[in-house]
Amino acid sequence: MPYFDTASAAPLHPVARQALQASLDEGWADPARLYREGRRARLLLDAAREAAAEAVGCRPDELVFTPSGTHAVHTGVAGALAGRRRVGGHLVVSAVEHSSVLHAADAHEAAGGTVTQVPVDRAGAVSPSGYASVLDPSTALACLQSANHEVGTVQPVAEVAEVCAAAGVPLLVDAAQSLGWGPVEGGWSVLTASAHKWGGPAGVGLLAVRKGVRFSPQFPADERESGRSPGFVNLPAVVAAAASLRAVRAEAEAEAARLRTLVDRIRRRVARLVPDVEVVGDPERRLPHLVTFSCLYVDGETLLHELDRAGYSVSSGSSCTSSTLTPSHVLRAMGVLSEGNVRVSLPPGTTAQEVNGFLEVLPGVVAGVRATLGVGAPPAAEPVSDALEIDALGLRCPQPVIELARAIGTVPVGGTVTVLSDDEVARLDIPAWCTMRGHTYVGEAPRPAGVAYTVRRRV
Amino acid sequence: MPYFDTASAAPLHPVARQALQASLDEGWADPARLYREGRRARLLLDAAREAAAEAVGCRPDELVFTPSGTHAVHTGVAGALAGRRRVGGHLVVSAVEHSSVLHAADAHEAAGGTVTQVPVDRAGAVSPSGYASVLDPSTALACLQSANHEVGTVQPVAEVAEVCAAAGVPLLVDAAQSLGWGPVEGGWSVLTASAHKWGGPAGVGLLAVRKGVRFSPQFPADERESGRSPGFVNLPAVVAAAASLRAVRAEAEAEAARLRTLVDRIRRRVARLVPDVEVVGDPERRLPHLVTFSCLYVDGETLLHELDRAGYSVSSGSSCTSSTLTPSHVLRAMGVLSEGNVRVSLPPGTTAQEVNGFLEVLPGVVAGVRATLGVGAPPAAEPVSDALEIDALGLRCPQPVIELARAIGTVPVGGTVTVLSDDEVARLDIPAWCTMRGHTYVGEAPRPAGVAYTVRRRV
């Protein structure tokens, strides 16, 4: 049963399992103690820190283990901001960061700080000039992911780091999605990562802070992990995390090449096999194992459910907001279609057969969902009006777009269809649908109930 | 090789190991996902929460899993204080709380709050009236451990909870040391615990917040664990924690009776076999598996080192400050001797043979350390002066007390010895030595360098 959501959590790497089990016997004691069990634990902890630091590309004393990638991000952002409090309270983040970074930014704003979001292009990438234009003398910290968790686009980290260095602003890089594939290049100041994304166990994050970066942890004092990560270290998990990072790195080049080929096949064939689909994210500068596409006239949750029934585990929308009704902030920032969104992220070892199986069932599953939603050929009736208005209030994604698609054939070329909708997703998906279809998106206007989105039929 | 420091970290319980290994296969996926791997993880998480809640004595929706006991305490203290911010900023803690609670109190004070420490008696226990007398209309939260981590004294939690309830103040109970032995009785509002103290894995804390208690987590938003514990849940460890809590509870009554007998033997025989020793902590209202004593004229770290060489792993002083030169805040608050301090905490399954072996080597080890430090019979010389002053500047514990013990025989009955010392430990240990020896502690006076401690020789 293929599991294609490794960007959310990867199954435990065999080396991680082995290291975890071995260190359950040797690594349960307090490494701060001086007796033999403590000394053994300390040796394991030191060795794990050295291995992880080597993989990150930093000194062991620059690296601490946290209980999760989220803790690493929260601690990293708050600590770096507090360390430069005298400089100012301005934080810069990209619009497509992981929710842990954006939530840390929200907390900073709630505490009186200011936050600027750097926009991305339609492929999901920031530009170095985008960062350069918003750094100012009060900027305490800039954050940028190494690669996007939802669409796989690799960010120009080294270039942004140069821009930040020129402005004297430290750069925090969230490397959660990429660290298993290789070290982050360029002059970052703070780096965060999460072990369960590379096949390590849950319960381990990495936080690296370069020497010389002002850093002030924002929680009660604790002697452990240089005061940067309170609480008893989960040593067996830390050992397993470090061992598996080394193991996946040893396999990374070959595995990346193999998975890149499989993902290329998905990108090409999805576009060919599924009507009305948009494959999103940069086709070249991207993670090797991840591809995302959106299907018009399809409800993402139903699509996931049907793919799950067919034996394929994939995710949809933002990795951390799939339970909400709002569209993924990443897709919104990119300005691409969000309805019927599917993220496929292949774990190491995924076979061509598994990918082929997925590509075989996908078109039928999408067609099935569309049939359930009543999507057929749009009515071929003669145009009845120059300016049609559809009441889609109360209808949820993808229904407003389905109604729009049905209606567009009933107005003459140059005529308009206005969709009245109170579904937040319509704001993103109606313009995206226009782009895909070649119609002109006229704009939106508030109404007493909902918003009116107007589209002009293409020539 | 007997390990007698289970109060610091317990070896993994066999049930924990079994549950951990089983759930590595079933519990690695994101429980928030809707596909089969996610649903399996969700089932495991729900079952673990129900089991843990039953052991704690709360509803499952009142309990969240944190990455450590320290995280549970930090989150619990900060969340409860923030939830009652409008009431005021007064926090009440006992003087013998775990450092995680005291550090959280320090952070609260640094942020502008006020903190009152409730004193303890010579056995290490607080009194309900001690809490009653310091609660005031601005008190937002009171904290009390269920049992002390260093000397084993059980606190009157139920009575203090009544006092707090009468004043309308929520009570946070740090149950780290006792939860494996049984639920905390009385009307607590917030409860914290740590799995690796009962034989569960590292990486799991418990935080229970009773319905109706105002609580406002003080970190960036996160959807997991009711917003009270950010980051990806370490599910295999959580499952192992819940399973092992259930298992140790099933064995608790019989094991407590067995270990209580062994600890009673240590209490009696240490006092008989080792000269100049003080067994501290309440002899009756105490944890079943833990005993602490202090040996005059002995350096704690050397003693631990020698016991380790003899095959016994024990700890000394405060569990979290053993690397510092200051005496344990617990022993200081109790006003008992801190030098040559040893904490013995027996893991379940400890045999009488192991304890007997420890009692056989201990007197020789203590005598050996004393011999190294030059402690012998005090000089039998005739009194030479009515008021002797000893310069012990620069000498570290236990040397100032050793010098004092040597000198006291050289003054007549009723004469005084004044020790000039710059070792912070002398302030605690010289009065404690007087209590043990029956001499009168006259008092201390500041000097340009160090402090002068004066003792009058007993009749």
PDB file of N, CA, C and O in Angstrom, chain A residues 262-282:
ATOM      1  N   LEU A 262      10.952   9.738 -11.310  1.00  0.00           N
ATOM      2  CA  LEU A 262       9.570   9.335 -11.052  1.00  0.00           C
ATOM      3  C   LEU A 262       8.655  10.557 -10.954  1.00  0.00           C
ATOM      4  O   LEU A 262       7.530  10.553 -11.458  1.00  0.00           O
ATOM      5  N   VAL A 263       9.145  11.602 -10.274  1.00  0.00           N
ATOM      6  CA  VAL A 263       8.329  12.806 -10.138  1.00  0.00           C
ATOM      7  C   VAL A 263       8.138  13.481 -11.494  1.00  0.00           C
ATOM      8  O   VAL A 263       7.049  13.984 -11.807  1.00  0.00           O
ATOM      9  N   ASP A 264       9.185  13.476 -12.305  1.00  0.00           N
ATOM     10  CA  ASP A 264       9.041  14.038 -13.661  1.00  0.00           C
ATOM     11  C   ASP A 264       7.944  13.298 -14.420  1.00  0.00           C
ATOM     12  O   ASP A 264       7.147  13.913 -15.142  1.00  0.00           O
ATOM     13  N   ARG A 265       7.926  11.996 -14.239  1.00  0.00           N
ATOM     14  CA  ARG A 265       6.892  11.218 -14.918  1.00  0.00           C
ATOM     15  C   ARG A 265       5.500  11.628 -14.421  1.00  0.00           C
ATOM     16  O   ARG A 265       4.581  11.800 -15.219  1.00  0.00           O
ATOM     17  N   ILE A 266       5.362  11.806 -13.100  1.00  0.00           N
ATOM     18  CA  ILE A 266       4.060  12.237 -12.568  1.00  0.00           C
ATOM     19  C   ILE A 266       3.682  13.601 -13.143  1.00  0.00           C
ATOM     20  O   ILE A 266       2.552  13.814 -13.597  1.00  0.00           O
ATOM     21  N   ARG A 267       4.647  14.526 -13.145  1.00  0.00           N
ATOM     22  CA  ARG A 267       4.354  15.873 -13.642  1.00  0.00           C
ATOM     23  C   ARG A 267       3.837  15.813 -15.082  1.00  0.00           C
ATOM     24  O   ARG A 267       2.845  16.450 -15.431  1.00  0.00           O
ATOM     25  N   ARG A 268       4.542  15.039 -15.931  1.00  0.00           N
ATOM     26  CA  ARG A 268       4.151  14.963 -17.344  1.00  0.00           C
ATOM     27  C   ARG A 268       2.811  14.258 -17.518  1.00  0.00           C
ATOM     28  O   ARG A 268       1.917  14.728 -18.219  1.00  0.00           O
ATOM     29  N   ARG A 269       2.668  13.138 -16.856  1.00  0.00           N
ATOM     30  CA  ARG A 269       1.513  12.285 -17.145  1.00  0.00           C
ATOM     31  C   ARG A 269       0.238  12.799 -16.490  1.00  0.00           C
ATOM     32  O   ARG A 269      -0.853  12.631 -17.043  1.00  0.00           O
ATOM     33  N   VAL A 270       0.359  13.406 -15.311  1.00  0.00           N
ATOM     34  CA  VAL A 270      -0.842  13.993 -14.710  1.00  0.00           C
ATOM     35  C   VAL A 270      -1.415  15.053 -15.645  1.00  0.00           C
ATOM     36  O   VAL A 270      -2.623  15.111 -15.885  1.00  0.00           O
ATOM     37  N   ALA A 271      -0.524  15.889 -16.199  1.00  0.00           N
ATOM     38  CA  ALA A 271      -0.987  16.955 -17.091  1.00  0.00           C
ATOM     39  C   ALA A 271      -1.644  16.367 -18.337  1.00  0.00           C
ATOM     40  O   ALA A 271      -2.556  16.960 -18.922  1.00  0.00           O
ATOM     41  N   ARG A 272      -1.202  15.177 -18.734  1.00  0.00           N
ATOM     42  CA  ARG A 272      -1.735  14.589 -19.946  1.00  0.00           C
ATOM     43  C   ARG A 272      -3.001  13.761 -19.663  1.00  0.00           C
ATOM     44  O   ARG A 272      -3.937  13.751 -20.448  1.00  0.00           O
ATOM     45  N   LEU A 273      -2.988  13.049 -18.517  1.00  0.00           N
ATOM     46  CA  LEU A 273      -4.059  12.083 -18.263  1.00  0.00           C
ATOM     47  C   LEU A 273      -5.292  12.676 -17.602  1.00  0.00           C
ATOM     48  O   LEU A 273      -6.386  12.135 -17.717  1.00  0.00           O
ATOM     49  N   VAL A 274      -5.097  13.766 -16.867  1.00  0.00           N
ATOM     50  CA  VAL A 274      -6.222  14.340 -16.115  1.00  0.00           C
ATOM     51  C   VAL A 274      -6.626  15.658 -16.765  1.00  0.00           C
ATOM     52  O   VAL A 274      -5.811  16.574 -16.856  1.00  0.00           O
ATOM     53  N   PRO A 275      -7.871  15.763 -17.241  1.00  0.00           N
ATOM     54  CA  PRO A 275      -8.305  17.038 -17.827  1.00  0.00           C
ATOM     55  C   PRO A 275      -8.390  18.113 -16.746  1.00  0.00           C
ATOM     56  O   PRO A 275      -8.640  17.796 -15.580  1.00  0.00           O
ATOM     57  N   ASP A 276      -8.187  19.354 -17.139  1.00  0.00           N
ATOM     58  CA  ASP A 276      -8.379  20.494 -16.244  1.00  0.00           C
ATOM     59  C   ASP A 276      -7.552  20.374 -14.973  1.00  0.00           C
ATOM     60  O   ASP A 276      -8.058  20.454 -13.858  1.00  0.00           O
ATOM     61  N   VAL A 277      -6.281  20.168 -15.148  1.00  0.00           N
ATOM     62  CA  VAL A 277      -5.383  20.027 -13.996  1.00  0.00           C
ATOM     63  C   VAL A 277      -4.282  21.076 -14.109  1.00  0.00           C
ATOM     64  O   VAL A 277      -3.901  21.467 -15.217  1.00  0.00           O
ATOM     65  N   GLU A 278      -3.802  21.544 -12.973  1.00  0.00           N
ATOM     66  CA  GLU A 278      -2.657  22.456 -12.967  1.00  0.00           C
ATOM     67  C   GLU A 278      -1.570  21.867 -12.080  1.00  0.00           C
ATOM     68  O   GLU A 278      -1.785  21.655 -10.886  1.00  0.00           O
ATOM     69  N   VAL A 279      -0.428  21.572 -12.684  1.00  0.00           N
ATOM     70  CA  VAL A 279       0.717  21.108 -11.891  1.00  0.00           C
ATOM     71  C   VAL A 279       1.448  22.356 -11.418  1.00  0.00           C
ATOM     72  O   VAL A 279       1.802  23.214 -12.232  1.00  0.00           O
ATOM     73  N   VAL A 280       1.657  22.461 -10.104  1.00  0.00           N
ATOM     74  CA  VAL A 280       2.210  23.707  -9.558  1.00  0.00           C
ATOM     75  C   VAL A 280       3.615  23.488  -9.013  1.00  0.00           C
ATOM     76  O   VAL A 280       4.061  22.360  -8.802  1.00  0.00           O
ATOM     77  N   GLY A 281       4.314  24.583  -8.773  1.00  0.00           N
ATOM     78  CA  GLY A 281       5.686  24.515  -8.262  1.00  0.00           C
ATOM     79  C   GLY A 281       6.687  24.554  -9.393  1.00  0.00           C
ATOM     80  O   GLY A 281       6.367  24.276 -10.555  1.00  0.00           O
ATOM     81  N   ASP A 282       7.912  24.925  -9.059  1.00  0.00           N
ATOM     82  CA  ASP A 282       8.960  25.067 -10.076  1.00  0.00           C
ATOM     83  C   ASP A 282       9.321  23.684 -10.639  1.00  0.00           C
ATOM     84  O   ASP A 282       9.636  22.766  -9.891  1.00  0.00           O
TER      85      ASP A 282
END
